[in-house]
Structure formats: structure tokens, C-alpha cells
XYZ file of C-alpha atoms in Angstrom:
688
model
C -128.242 23.997 -102.722
C -125.968 21.007 -102.208
C -126.898 18.555 -99.555
C -125.110 19.102 -96.228
C -122.480 16.668 -95.113
C -120.089 16.647 -92.158
C -116.990 17.715 -94.085
C -118.667 20.597 -95.951
C -120.640 21.905 -92.989
C -117.563 21.911 -90.711
C -115.374 23.549 -93.331
C -118.030 26.190 -94.070
C -118.512 26.931 -90.428
C -114.790 27.263 -89.828
C -114.415 29.601 -92.798
C -117.427 31.714 -91.757
C -116.022 31.996 -88.242
C -112.963 33.783 -89.727
C -115.413 36.416 -90.944
C -116.955 36.737 -87.509
C -113.498 37.093 -86.018
C -112.884 39.973 -88.375
C -116.143 41.647 -87.238
C -115.188 41.497 -83.575
C -111.762 42.799 -84.564
C -113.390 45.780 -86.214
C -112.394 44.858 -89.781
C -115.759 45.033 -91.510
C -114.233 45.104 -95.035
C -112.313 41.910 -94.401
C -115.388 40.328 -92.810
C -117.492 41.061 -95.872
C -114.858 39.702 -98.245
C -114.750 36.340 -96.341
C -118.491 36.019 -95.931
C -119.248 36.971 -99.519
C -116.845 34.370 -100.950
C -119.247 31.389 -100.390
C -123.035 30.956 -100.406
C -123.393 28.527 -97.556
C -126.014 29.125 -94.791
C -123.179 30.044 -92.384
C -121.824 32.683 -94.772
C -125.274 34.069 -95.600
C -126.055 34.432 -91.883
C -122.646 36.014 -91.362
C -123.367 38.745 -93.876
C -126.751 39.313 -92.198
C -124.995 39.615 -88.849
C -122.484 42.151 -90.118
C -125.193 44.319 -91.552
C -127.407 43.951 -88.503
C -124.594 45.098 -86.226
C -123.979 48.122 -88.374
C -127.698 48.940 -88.398
C -128.176 48.290 -84.690
C -125.164 50.252 -83.564
C -125.516 53.119 -86.021
C -129.323 53.240 -86.498
C -128.805 54.415 -90.057
C -131.955 54.028 -92.133
C -130.167 52.732 -95.262
C -128.323 50.081 -93.176
C -131.717 48.842 -91.709
C -132.920 48.192 -95.244
C -129.734 46.375 -96.120
C -129.854 44.345 -93.012
C -133.451 43.246 -93.647
C -132.521 42.069 -97.151
C -129.443 40.243 -96.049
C -131.250 38.391 -93.181
C -134.228 37.620 -95.446
C -131.762 35.887 -97.804
C -130.108 34.115 -94.891
C -133.452 32.903 -93.587
C -134.252 31.359 -96.958
C -130.786 29.676 -97.164
C -130.947 28.199 -93.623
C -134.520 27.001 -94.203
C -133.325 25.102 -97.373
C -130.444 23.556 -95.358
C -132.792 22.498 -92.549
C -135.216 20.762 -95.000
C -132.361 19.087 -96.863
C -130.808 17.733 -93.673
C -133.844 15.668 -92.755
C -133.083 12.884 -95.148
C -129.428 12.550 -94.049
C -127.575 11.163 -91.030
C -126.902 13.624 -88.238
C -123.721 15.548 -88.500
C -123.407 15.556 -84.680
C -124.393 13.577 -81.596
C -127.497 15.845 -81.542
C -130.671 15.018 -83.501
C -130.517 15.411 -87.269
C -130.485 19.013 -88.511
C -130.377 20.665 -85.156
C -127.460 22.925 -86.253
C -129.610 24.261 -89.028
C -132.545 24.727 -86.612
C -130.236 26.955 -84.492
C -129.076 28.984 -87.505
C -132.619 29.380 -88.822
C -133.822 30.665 -85.418
C -130.881 33.064 -85.364
C -131.831 34.587 -88.636
C -135.445 35.010 -87.549
C -134.312 36.699 -84.290
C -132.054 39.112 -86.036
C -134.623 39.879 -88.760
C -137.225 40.670 -86.084
C -134.886 42.876 -84.115
C -133.991 44.724 -87.338
C -137.629 45.380 -88.060
C -138.010 46.809 -84.529
C -135.144 49.274 -85.129
C -137.549 51.458 -87.127
C -139.366 52.138 -83.818
C -142.604 52.171 -85.734
C -145.819 50.331 -84.690
C -145.732 48.198 -87.788
C -142.114 47.448 -87.258
C -142.848 46.221 -83.709
C -145.660 44.008 -84.983
C -143.400 42.436 -87.570
C -140.748 42.009 -84.910
C -143.198 40.283 -82.628
C -144.274 37.898 -85.374
C -140.622 36.901 -86.007
C -139.763 36.674 -82.340
C -142.747 34.483 -81.680
C -141.561 32.004 -84.279
C -137.923 31.909 -82.979
C -139.173 31.824 -79.438
C -140.895 28.538 -79.999
C -137.950 27.123 -81.751
C -135.402 28.038 -79.085
C -137.614 26.831 -76.226
C -138.002 23.369 -77.844
C -134.246 23.308 -78.431
C -133.580 24.286 -74.823
C -135.726 21.404 -73.622
C -133.589 18.990 -75.589
C -130.128 20.444 -75.007
C -130.607 21.445 -71.318
C -133.254 19.034 -69.979
C -131.855 19.273 -66.433
C -131.348 23.010 -66.458
C -128.167 25.006 -66.355
C -126.827 24.333 -62.869
C -124.268 21.801 -64.076
C -122.633 24.152 -66.503
C -120.118 27.040 -66.130
C -121.256 30.578 -65.228
C -121.686 32.722 -62.191
C -124.120 31.690 -59.516
C -126.765 34.261 -60.470
C -129.315 31.576 -59.712
C -128.122 30.890 -56.165
C -131.171 32.662 -54.798
C -134.376 31.627 -56.445
C -136.366 34.786 -57.417
C -140.065 34.846 -56.981
C -142.075 34.637 -60.182
C -143.821 37.859 -59.320
C -140.568 39.858 -59.242
C -139.232 38.549 -62.469
C -142.290 38.128 -64.623
C -142.671 41.147 -66.909
C -146.275 40.302 -67.781
C -148.879 41.535 -65.323
C -151.486 40.272 -67.821
C -149.993 36.802 -68.429
C -152.500 33.972 -68.507
C -153.222 32.044 -65.275
C -151.481 28.777 -64.472
C -154.332 26.671 -65.970
C -153.532 28.226 -69.401
C -149.845 28.858 -69.155
C -147.840 30.880 -71.604
C -145.802 29.455 -74.430
C -142.515 29.388 -72.508
C -143.907 27.764 -69.412
C -145.850 25.186 -71.473
C -142.784 24.067 -73.399
C -140.426 23.982 -70.422
C -142.507 22.302 -67.784
C -142.055 18.610 -68.578
C -140.014 16.424 -66.368
C -136.335 16.246 -67.249
C -135.078 13.195 -69.065
C -132.806 10.577 -67.463
C -129.262 11.662 -67.069
C -128.135 8.396 -68.589
C -129.584 9.174 -72.092
C -127.032 9.792 -74.762
C -127.350 12.063 -77.797
C -126.672 10.117 -80.923
C -128.635 11.795 -83.549
C -131.785 9.828 -82.577
C -133.768 12.625 -80.966
C -132.709 11.812 -77.387
C -131.698 14.568 -74.973
C -128.304 15.455 -73.615
C -127.112 13.909 -70.310
C -126.235 16.059 -67.300
C -122.826 17.693 -67.667
C -122.715 17.118 -71.407
C -119.728 18.793 -73.177
C -119.926 19.580 -76.872
C -117.215 18.235 -79.203
C -116.334 20.069 -82.385
C -117.518 23.249 -84.002
C -120.962 22.064 -84.984
C -121.828 20.726 -81.553
C -120.482 23.979 -80.018
C -122.723 25.957 -82.356
C -125.744 23.938 -81.208
C -124.935 23.878 -77.559
C -123.905 27.512 -77.044
C -126.300 28.734 -79.652
C -129.311 27.332 -77.847
C -128.078 28.829 -74.515
C -127.677 32.144 -76.206
C -131.060 32.230 -77.896
C -132.997 30.964 -74.853
C -131.172 33.485 -72.640
C -131.660 36.412 -74.993
C -135.389 35.813 -75.084
C -135.778 35.604 -71.299
C -133.731 38.761 -70.839
C -135.405 40.723 -73.565
C -138.987 40.009 -72.541
C -138.264 40.425 -68.826
C -137.173 44.007 -69.542
C -140.041 45.145 -71.793
C -141.654 48.217 -70.349
C -145.350 48.085 -69.739
C -145.952 50.925 -72.090
C -144.443 49.220 -75.139
C -147.203 49.258 -77.737
C -147.413 45.523 -78.322
C -147.262 44.476 -74.673
C -150.854 43.200 -74.819
C -149.890 41.059 -77.865
C -146.984 39.690 -75.807
C -149.595 38.770 -73.164
C -151.693 37.137 -75.841
C -148.827 34.956 -76.944
C -148.266 33.978 -73.373
C -144.635 35.078 -72.813
C -143.451 34.664 -69.316
C -139.812 35.344 -68.642
C -137.250 34.882 -65.947
C -134.445 37.513 -66.030
C -131.975 35.588 -63.871
C -132.436 32.332 -65.783
C -131.908 34.270 -68.993
C -128.727 35.875 -67.627
C -127.461 32.516 -66.477
C -128.048 31.041 -69.957
C -126.096 33.943 -71.512
C -123.144 33.306 -69.204
C -123.191 29.644 -70.126
C -123.142 30.722 -73.859
C -120.262 33.088 -73.129
C -118.035 30.301 -71.888
C -117.641 28.804 -75.407
C -115.579 29.797 -78.420
C -118.259 29.798 -81.126
C -119.900 32.953 -82.620
C -122.745 32.823 -80.123
C -120.209 32.902 -77.295
C -118.847 36.180 -78.583
C -122.317 37.626 -78.883
C -123.256 36.364 -75.431
C -120.114 38.025 -74.095
C -121.343 41.194 -75.760
C -124.859 40.865 -74.380
C -123.686 40.564 -70.816
C -121.508 43.676 -70.342
C -121.850 45.834 -73.416
C -123.692 48.827 -74.937
C -126.854 48.174 -76.766
C -128.465 50.039 -79.617
C -132.091 49.870 -78.441
C -134.552 48.065 -76.164
C -134.823 44.838 -78.162
C -131.095 44.141 -78.870
C -130.148 44.276 -75.195
C -126.367 44.349 -75.463
C -126.021 46.032 -72.172
C -127.742 44.450 -69.245
C -124.975 43.854 -66.719
C -123.255 47.118 -67.497
C -126.417 49.180 -67.414
C -127.366 47.474 -64.182
C -124.094 48.686 -62.590
C -124.658 52.163 -63.898
C -128.367 52.621 -63.611
C -129.612 50.454 -60.729
C -127.580 52.557 -58.285
C -127.031 49.616 -55.851
C -125.635 46.074 -56.338
C -125.764 43.323 -53.803
C -122.485 41.786 -55.126
C -120.934 44.724 -56.935
C -117.317 43.843 -56.340
C -117.748 40.255 -57.554
C -119.757 41.417 -60.631
C -117.096 43.909 -61.620
C -114.358 41.320 -61.263
C -116.300 38.860 -63.288
C -116.950 41.341 -66.133
C -113.261 42.406 -66.008
C -112.106 38.758 -66.457
C -114.521 38.395 -69.360
C -113.163 41.537 -70.984
C -109.603 40.330 -70.487
C -110.419 37.216 -72.532
C -112.167 39.182 -75.295
C -109.411 41.764 -75.470
C -106.813 38.995 -75.804
C -108.720 37.460 -78.749
C -109.697 40.762 -80.391
C -107.215 43.453 -79.273
C -108.483 46.097 -81.703
C -112.240 45.633 -81.245
C -114.158 48.857 -80.460
C -116.757 47.023 -78.372
C -114.238 45.796 -75.994
C -112.526 49.209 -75.720
C -116.012 50.698 -74.999
C -116.744 48.199 -72.270
C -113.334 48.589 -70.696
C -114.022 52.296 -70.436
C -117.520 51.627 -69.057
C -116.071 49.264 -66.373
C -113.676 51.954 -65.236
C -116.527 54.434 -65.061
C -118.498 51.989 -62.874
C -115.517 51.830 -60.528
C -115.542 55.669 -60.136
C -112.509 56.036 -62.349
C -113.842 58.398 -65.101
C -110.498 59.947 -65.920
C -109.023 56.504 -66.623
C -112.118 55.656 -68.695
C -111.584 58.823 -70.694
C -107.944 57.866 -71.493
C -109.082 54.455 -72.787
C -111.604 56.130 -75.051
C -109.264 58.851 -76.300
C -106.690 56.220 -77.095
C -109.212 54.129 -78.940
C -110.309 57.177 -80.989
C -106.751 58.418 -81.538
C -104.807 58.412 -84.832
C -102.844 55.245 -83.952
C -105.967 53.180 -84.380
C -107.587 53.511 -87.817
C -111.394 53.554 -88.021
C -112.658 50.300 -89.605
C -116.088 49.958 -87.926
C -117.579 53.428 -88.064
C -120.767 52.502 -86.164
C -118.862 50.992 -83.236
C -116.471 53.913 -83.115
C -119.442 56.237 -82.888
C -120.307 54.471 -79.528
C -116.797 55.201 -78.298
C -117.353 58.856 -78.993
C -120.853 58.805 -77.452
C -119.509 57.351 -74.192
C -116.629 59.784 -74.252
C -119.078 62.732 -74.486
C -120.896 61.495 -71.325
C -117.746 60.763 -69.411
C -116.267 64.207 -70.123
C -119.524 65.803 -69.005
C -119.487 63.826 -65.793
C -116.095 65.244 -64.838
C -116.946 68.807 -65.923
C -114.604 68.900 -68.927
C -117.267 70.917 -70.754
C -115.281 72.163 -73.798
C -114.133 68.631 -74.730
C -117.599 67.185 -74.055
C -119.081 69.782 -76.390
C -116.643 68.844 -79.098
C -117.485 65.155 -78.612
C -121.255 65.808 -78.934
C -120.734 67.861 -82.093
C -118.635 65.087 -83.575
C -121.603 62.817 -83.227
C -123.332 64.865 -85.934
C -120.792 63.402 -88.464
C -120.775 59.889 -87.051
C -124.454 58.924 -87.236
C -127.936 60.204 -87.725
C -129.557 58.811 -84.533
C -130.591 62.181 -82.981
C -128.882 65.336 -84.080
C -131.284 67.293 -81.891
C -130.109 65.464 -78.791
C -126.444 65.926 -79.667
C -126.956 69.628 -80.315
C -128.982 70.148 -77.125
C -126.221 68.477 -75.042
C -123.474 70.479 -76.837
C -125.401 73.718 -76.055
C -125.547 72.809 -72.360
C -121.781 72.176 -72.327
C -121.248 75.587 -73.932
C -123.377 77.253 -71.236
C -121.297 75.568 -68.549
C -118.100 77.197 -69.820
C -119.445 80.552 -68.588
C -117.474 82.552 -71.190
C -118.669 85.119 -73.671
C -117.773 82.847 -76.524
C -119.407 79.782 -74.872
C -122.693 81.579 -74.282
C -122.844 82.923 -77.796
C -122.122 79.389 -79.126
C -124.793 77.948 -76.889
C -127.348 80.440 -78.332
C -126.375 79.422 -81.894
C -126.934 75.718 -81.024
C -130.303 76.433 -79.307
C -131.457 78.263 -82.377
C -130.820 75.087 -84.506
C -133.157 72.922 -82.497
C -136.450 73.821 -84.200
C -135.131 72.690 -87.585
C -133.585 69.550 -86.218
C -136.721 68.586 -84.308
C -138.936 69.145 -87.353
C -137.274 66.221 -89.155
C -139.421 63.143 -88.881
C -138.042 59.641 -88.473
C -139.166 56.748 -90.708
C -142.490 55.526 -89.349
C -143.158 58.855 -87.648
C -142.037 57.620 -84.167
C -140.204 60.321 -82.294
C -137.292 59.402 -80.015
C -137.931 59.691 -76.248
C -135.041 62.138 -75.819
C -136.410 64.317 -78.652
C -139.907 64.293 -77.131
C -138.295 65.463 -73.894
C -136.387 68.239 -75.644
C -139.522 69.304 -77.515
C -141.381 69.613 -74.210
C -138.512 71.454 -72.580
C -138.298 73.818 -75.548
C -142.006 74.066 -76.060
C -141.527 72.894 -79.677
C -143.985 70.029 -79.691
C -145.828 71.314 -82.739
C -142.723 72.562 -84.563
C -143.677 70.801 -87.779
C -146.682 73.109 -88.192
C -145.095 76.298 -86.831
C -141.367 76.892 -86.458
C -141.779 80.221 -84.677
C -139.416 80.168 -81.730
C -141.593 82.637 -79.871
C -144.219 79.890 -79.430
C -141.812 77.843 -77.245
C -142.657 77.975 -73.599
C -139.148 77.688 -72.275
C -137.744 80.023 -74.964
C -140.456 82.511 -74.136
C -139.672 82.144 -70.483
C -136.013 82.869 -71.070
C -136.750 85.784 -73.297
C -138.981 87.272 -70.645
C -136.269 86.809 -68.050
C -133.710 88.498 -70.327
C -136.184 91.497 -70.586
C -136.528 91.703 -66.804
C -132.798 91.645 -66.268
C -132.160 94.265 -68.956
C -134.805 96.521 -67.329
C -132.829 96.224 -64.052
C -129.460 97.283 -65.441
C -128.185 94.187 -67.253
C -127.039 94.351 -70.897
C -127.917 90.878 -72.260
C -127.978 90.372 -76.031
C -129.376 86.826 -76.103
C -131.376 84.671 -73.705
C -128.576 81.967 -73.235
C -126.894 84.562 -71.040
C -129.569 84.178 -68.342
C -129.953 80.442 -68.314
C -128.720 79.327 -64.881
C -129.670 75.616 -64.429
C -127.850 73.692 -67.066
C -130.048 71.530 -69.376
C -127.249 69.081 -70.174
C -126.631 68.308 -66.478
C -130.382 67.916 -66.100
C -130.641 65.407 -68.881
C -127.530 63.693 -67.515
C -129.563 62.598 -64.521
C -131.345 60.032 -66.716
C -127.923 58.459 -67.542
C -126.906 58.605 -63.872
C -123.949 60.884 -64.906
C -123.577 62.237 -61.344
C -123.972 58.890 -59.455
C -120.406 57.580 -59.824
C -118.178 60.607 -59.805
C -115.023 61.292 -57.693
C -115.392 63.440 -54.548
C -113.701 66.566 -55.973
C -116.065 66.602 -58.897
C -119.094 66.059 -56.583
C -117.820 68.948 -54.434
C -117.607 71.200 -57.496
C -121.155 70.410 -58.422
C -122.376 71.185 -54.918
C -120.548 74.536 -54.995
C -122.036 75.298 -58.437
C -125.575 74.709 -57.331
C -125.380 76.555 -54.027
C -123.927 79.719 -55.554
C -127.178 80.563 -57.338
C -129.045 83.388 -55.768
C -131.101 83.493 -53.702
C -129.118 80.893 -51.833
C -131.077 77.942 -50.458
C -131.863 77.894 -46.773
C -128.904 76.642 -44.742
C -126.418 77.383 -47.516
C -123.700 80.000 -47.068
C -120.865 80.713 -49.469
C -118.489 83.582 -49.992
C -117.446 82.461 -53.457
C -118.095 85.192 -56.065
C -120.147 84.502 -59.135
C -118.096 83.305 -62.077
C -120.469 84.333 -64.875
C -118.996 86.831 -67.424
C -119.769 90.509 -66.865
C -122.244 90.661 -69.765
C -124.302 87.877 -68.168
C -124.661 89.170 -64.630
C -128.110 89.589 -63.217
C -127.619 93.157 -62.048
C -129.757 93.845 -59.032
C -131.880 90.747 -59.600
C -131.352 87.170 -58.324
C -130.124 84.353 -60.602
C -133.522 82.768 -60.069
C -136.043 85.552 -59.893
C -139.481 83.919 -60.340
C -141.555 81.446 -58.397
C -141.327 79.061 -61.317
C -137.519 79.017 -61.230
C -137.437 78.687 -57.466
C -139.770 75.669 -57.776
C -137.503 74.380 -60.564
C -134.529 74.610 -58.185
C -136.517 72.908 -55.503
C -137.071 69.958 -57.813
C -134.039 69.775 -60.132
C -131.544 71.569 -57.895
C -132.435 69.536 -54.854
C -132.381 66.373 -56.867
C -128.874 67.146 -58.252
C -127.651 68.250 -54.913
C -129.035 65.125 -53.232
C -127.279 62.838 -55.793
C -123.945 64.674 -55.481
C -124.127 64.793 -51.667
C -124.756 61.030 -51.793
C -121.611 60.643 -53.935
C -119.768 62.591 -51.215
C -121.027 60.257 -48.551
C -123.063 63.081 -46.921
C -126.084 60.822 -46.483
C -128.085 62.989 -44.135
C -127.895 66.037 -46.419
C -128.594 63.783 -49.378
C -131.758 62.354 -47.830
C -133.015 65.817 -46.843
C -132.486 67.182 -50.337
C -133.895 64.183 -52.167
C -137.039 64.139 -50.087
C -137.425 67.837 -50.747
C -137.264 67.152 -54.488
C -139.792 64.293 -54.030
C -142.234 66.654 -52.338
C -142.106 69.236 -55.176
C -144.863 69.907 -57.675
C -144.982 69.518 -61.454
C -144.930 72.704 -63.526
C -144.314 73.375 -67.223
C -140.860 74.409 -66.338
C -139.964 71.377 -64.180
C -141.664 68.703 -66.265
C -143.061 65.384 -64.972
C -139.951 63.330 -64.335
C -138.289 64.867 -61.329
C -140.675 63.624 -58.556
C -140.536 59.859 -59.520
C -136.805 60.143 -60.152
C -136.308 61.641 -56.706
C -138.214 58.723 -55.112
C -135.992 56.310 -56.985
C -132.811 58.060 -55.807
C -134.048 57.893 -52.162
C -134.486 54.201 -52.636
C -130.890 53.924 -53.840
C -129.706 56.021 -50.896
C -131.488 53.767 -48.394
C -129.472 50.764 -49.588
C -126.115 52.606 -49.857
C -126.397 53.974 -46.246
C -126.518 50.433 -44.765
C -123.876 49.126 -47.120
C -121.498 51.768 -45.734
C -122.428 50.815 -42.182
C -121.812 47.128 -43.008
C -118.355 47.874 -44.392
C -117.405 50.000 -41.389
C -118.815 47.577 -38.769
C -119.264 44.143 -40.312
C -119.765 42.497 -36.910
C -122.659 44.835 -35.914
C -125.444 42.512 -34.654
C -128.120 45.072 -35.635
C -127.166 44.948 -39.363
C -129.893 42.454 -40.288
C -132.546 44.732 -38.758
C -131.007 47.761 -40.484
C -131.037 46.004 -43.847
C -134.631 44.949 -43.406
C -135.610 48.532 -42.614
C -133.658 49.869 -45.567
C -135.236 47.351 -47.969
C -138.720 48.279 -46.783
C -137.923 52.008 -47.146
C -136.459 51.521 -50.579
C -139.466 49.411 -51.739
C -141.791 52.042 -50.530
C -140.086 54.753 -52.576
C -139.851 52.519 -55.645
C -143.588 51.993 -55.355
C -144.024 55.725 -55.250
C -141.859 56.178 -58.288
C -143.578 53.452 -60.266
C -147.013 54.838 -59.424
C -146.064 58.229 -60.775
C -144.575 57.033 -64.128
C -147.721 57.511 -66.232
C -146.744 59.976 -69.013
C -143.455 60.804 -67.291
C -140.664 61.987 -69.594
C -138.327 59.128 -70.622
C -140.478 56.862 -68.454
C -139.175 53.563 -70.017
C -135.670 54.304 -68.807
C -136.823 54.962 -65.252
C -139.069 51.928 -65.387
C -136.090 49.777 -66.242
C -134.068 51.314 -63.413
C -136.913 50.552 -60.974
C -137.096 46.941 -62.235
C -133.320 46.474 -61.839
C -133.225 47.874 -58.313
C -136.219 45.755 -57.321
C -134.279 42.659 -58.305
C -131.442 43.755 -56.072
C -133.771 44.326 -53.148
C -135.281 40.922 -53.580
C -131.815 39.277 -53.771
C -130.566 41.158 -50.652
C -133.693 40.217 -48.773
C -133.237 36.553 -49.689
C -129.638 36.619 -48.452
C -130.794 37.829 -45.074
C -132.788 34.670 -44.449
């Protein structure tokens, strides 16, 4: 390849950036045309990024193969450019070749994350090897570009309260201080003098340094992005990830808030890393290792935020800027809708998504548009627009191959909720498709967590060996219930007619579907749950049943076995507790959530409800005092109440964490616990 020089490198970068702009504007075809026109390292990396985004967002097997090839080619090209630059004068005020070091580390990161998308053990090992290499590179670069830390640069004051290392270190098995991990070893030296000036001689940047030109921006914001991404990713790794011991071996120690601060610094620029950093902070992510979702998921899943109003305003300003630059981008539409949902405005969020998916906006980035539809399906479910939600879930079958079993399961639950003859028949048809869908193995043989959950719920864990529906525990249970009802005067023709606790609403608890809903919707949920017979103690309603005549229980109760009554005690109390909390009925919410937390595990209830109930009690403890503070901000007893609430929440989080074990979808709940612990720590620090 030709030797790099200032004119060529700058021109190549500017041209490649046009391709990146097309990506963020959803024009994948145009992006590929621009990035395929030249063979520079910038263009090669650009092609790799485009394919990586398609693979990460769509999780299509063929795209993962394409992404690996494109990024392998980009790694070779950037490596050549890095070697060639060593014999030439620096193109920037930074040390010679640093721009190529950043690009090379970028390719290694993306290649590793692509390998992890397979969700296989070997894929994770390959990913770890790649990430270890890039980790060392970005840590060294961070020392040189930010020797005095990040405090002098733009970004929100997420570091205003210093977190304890115990609360933000993911590794419980990290080496002791005498043999510190790779990150701590490489970042512990004393900062250089603020008077030093970068001039391509290997010196470090002075405090308050501002990059000049596209290449310096690439270095400056690229280093902030890479360093921040590593800290954020590794701080969120669940303990059960298969290679966590290897992570401990390599010595990774991570600081979530420092990583987030670095990403905010990266997001203030105008280079490609800045766009990615802006994506990382508020957006949807395809899987654990890409982490395109932290701030948004924290708003949705943590349940309580110390500075929620400020965070929403900050994310809104960031989205305003991105939408101005890329008005047709699916990712920005998606996050605008998410932000509305976080503000308890689901109907407005739905309008944004419907407009984005409407005929006036042609589809140019199929994988990103699939995310719009996925979010729409959840939002419609949250406001009880079940028919539309069902249609959205079924559309997912044509949009990607991630988990057709999950989409079908959710659509079946929506059909049940319609409570019509047609809806119940359609639900039965969809339930009958699950065995075949669950029998399809993913590359690497690793089942998705949601599919494992559905297998357990349906009793279809061994479906590959025996597809007989009669072996399924839950299906057998429903068939036996149908027989009991028919023997008592009912005339059921299929078991979907006797399912009373909706499986889609149940799975929605993991996505906190009921946590941020308007009061009328919460009231409708409460009415729905309390109408089931026999009515719970203390409940009294004159509302008649709204099930169709062919699905009535006859002389029997809706829930007519001890297993189902226990199921309602767990799931019903949990859902009622969450919806009562949304209504501001905190006393009822606490009673119901504690009732759910005191339940027992059965084959019907599963293993997730009790730890989830403890988590929701922790959220409730914080929300109760926040309401008191808003109503009486001058109350002198607030500090004491906050302290009591934090202690109560911490106790329930400990209970939830202790019960994770083999809990269904445990990694999601584990992440929620970690997010809420951070908020408890931050609130406690603000109290003094």
C-alpha cells in the first residue's frame, strides 16, 4: 500500500466519513458505494463497520460471516498503515502513527464483538482474545491522550461523586493490589506536566487540549470512545458469563462511571467515534458485548434514578443534535420513542414508531427498522393494544431470524388477551408452532435465554429428541384443566380457552413493561388481575367476566388448583404490586410485592418471580421517599427517610442477588440489580 502522508490521509478520512454519514442516515447502499470506491484503511474499516452494524442489529448468521471477513481485511490494512507510518513524520501533533493505532484497535474491537455474536463458547474465547489485544492498546493510548483524566473536558458530571471500587468493579476474583490488573497497571502512573506539548515526539497532551483537524479528532475522540467502551462493557459482564474467570486471569478491572464519562466526552465531537459514542449512551444494543444501550436501559430497567429529570433532558439534547444531522436515521427515531416511553408517554412513543415505519419513509436499513418494530411491539403491549402488538410480533418473523419462538410466544399471549373466539383460536395455532420453532438449533448450539425460558414454561426442554406436545408440563397442565372444566359443564375445544394468566404479560415483567405506564392503563391491569376467581382476599368487584361464552369456566373458578393459586400468589401479586406502584398506591404495592417475595417455586411458577419481587420492593423503597421529597422538600426528616429507604432497598437487592443461581433470564435481572446498586450508592453519597 502507499505510504501515508498528510494530504492523502486527510482526504481519505473525509471521503470515508461521507460513507459513515450515509450509514447513520440509513442509506446502506450509498454507504457501501462510497466505502468500496477506495482501498484505504479508513474505507476498509468503514465497510467492516457497516457489515458489523447489520450483523449486530439483525443477528443474521450470514451477516456475521460477512462482518468477520470485512473486519479481518480491515485489520490487515490498518496494520500495514501503522507499520508504514513509523518511518515518516507525524501527520498530527500526536506521536507518529497514533491515528493508525486507533483504527487498528477499532478493527480488533469490532472483530471480537462480531465473534461473540455467535453466542458460542468458542466465539466468546475468540472475542476475549481480540478484546485483550485492543484493551491494552486503548489503555496505553488513554494514558497519552488523557494523562490528567477527563475532568477538564466536556460531558455531564457523572463523576461528581466518586464511586467505591467495590461497587463498580465487576470482578469479584480480580487480583489483589500487589498484582493489579492490566487496566490498573497501565493507568496508575503519575500524570505528566500540563505544560508538555504534543508535537509528534511521543509527549502527552496538556490539560484542556483541543484537537485540530479531522485526524486529531479521530485520535482524541477515538481514544475516549475505545477506553470508555471497555470500561462500560466489562463493568456490566454478568458473573455467569462463561469466560469470566479468564477475564479475571487477564486482570480486567473496570469503572462504569469513568467509562460513561469517557463516552460522553467522545460524543461531543464530530468524528465517526462521536456518532458511535452518542449511540452507545442512549441507544438499543444487539447483545451484551456491543452495549449500545446503557443510559436508556438504565432509565427503563433500574426502576429508580437519582437525577432522572437531568438525565432525560441530557439525552433529549443529544438526540436533538443527532436528528438534526441525520433526520432519517432509524436509530435516532428508535431512541426518541424510547425517551418518550421513559417519560410515561407510550402513546406518543407509538406515534413516533408508526411514523418511522410508515410508507412515507422507505426502508433502507432493514436491520435498524426491525428494531423500530420490536420496540413498537413492546410499547403496544404496554398500553394493552393487543391486536396491534400481535401484528407487530408476527411482522418480526419476516424482519430477522433472531428468535422466531419468542416472537410467536409473545404474539400468542396477545391473542389470548383479546378474549375473542377468533383470538383464542389464533393463540392455539401459535402455541402449536412452538415445538418446531424451539427445535431449531442456533450456530454453536447456544440457546437464547428467552427460548430457554419458553422451553421451561412449555415443558419442551428436550424437544429435539421428542416433539410430542403431551410431554410438555405446562401444556399437559392446560389440557388437564380443559378436561376438568368440560367435565363441569364447559364446552372447550382447545386448551388456550382456559389459560387465564397471560404469558406475554408475564414475560413483559423482564422488560419492565408495566413499570412506566399511564394511570388508566395501570388501573385496567389491576381490574384484569382482580377479576379472576376466586378473588384474592380484600378484593371485591362487581365487574362481570369478559371471556367469550365458549371459554367460561362453568361452575369452576378461573384458577381451580393449588398450583394455579400459588402461581397467582407469585406472578399475580408481582404484577399487581408493580401496577399499584405505577398508580402511586405504595402501601398496596408493598403488601403485594412482599407477598410475591414470600412465595415458593413450583414447576408452574418457575424460579424468577421471588428474586424479581425482591428487586421490585427495592425500587419501591426509593420511589416512596422520592415522592415524599417532591411533596415536602423542606421536611427535616428526609435524610433519615432516605437512609432507611437505601438500607431497605439494599437488603432486598442482596436477597435478589443471593437467589439468582439458575434463575430464568438471570443475566438481565443481575444487570438490573447492578444498575440500581449504583443509584443507591450515588444517592447515599449525596446525603453526606
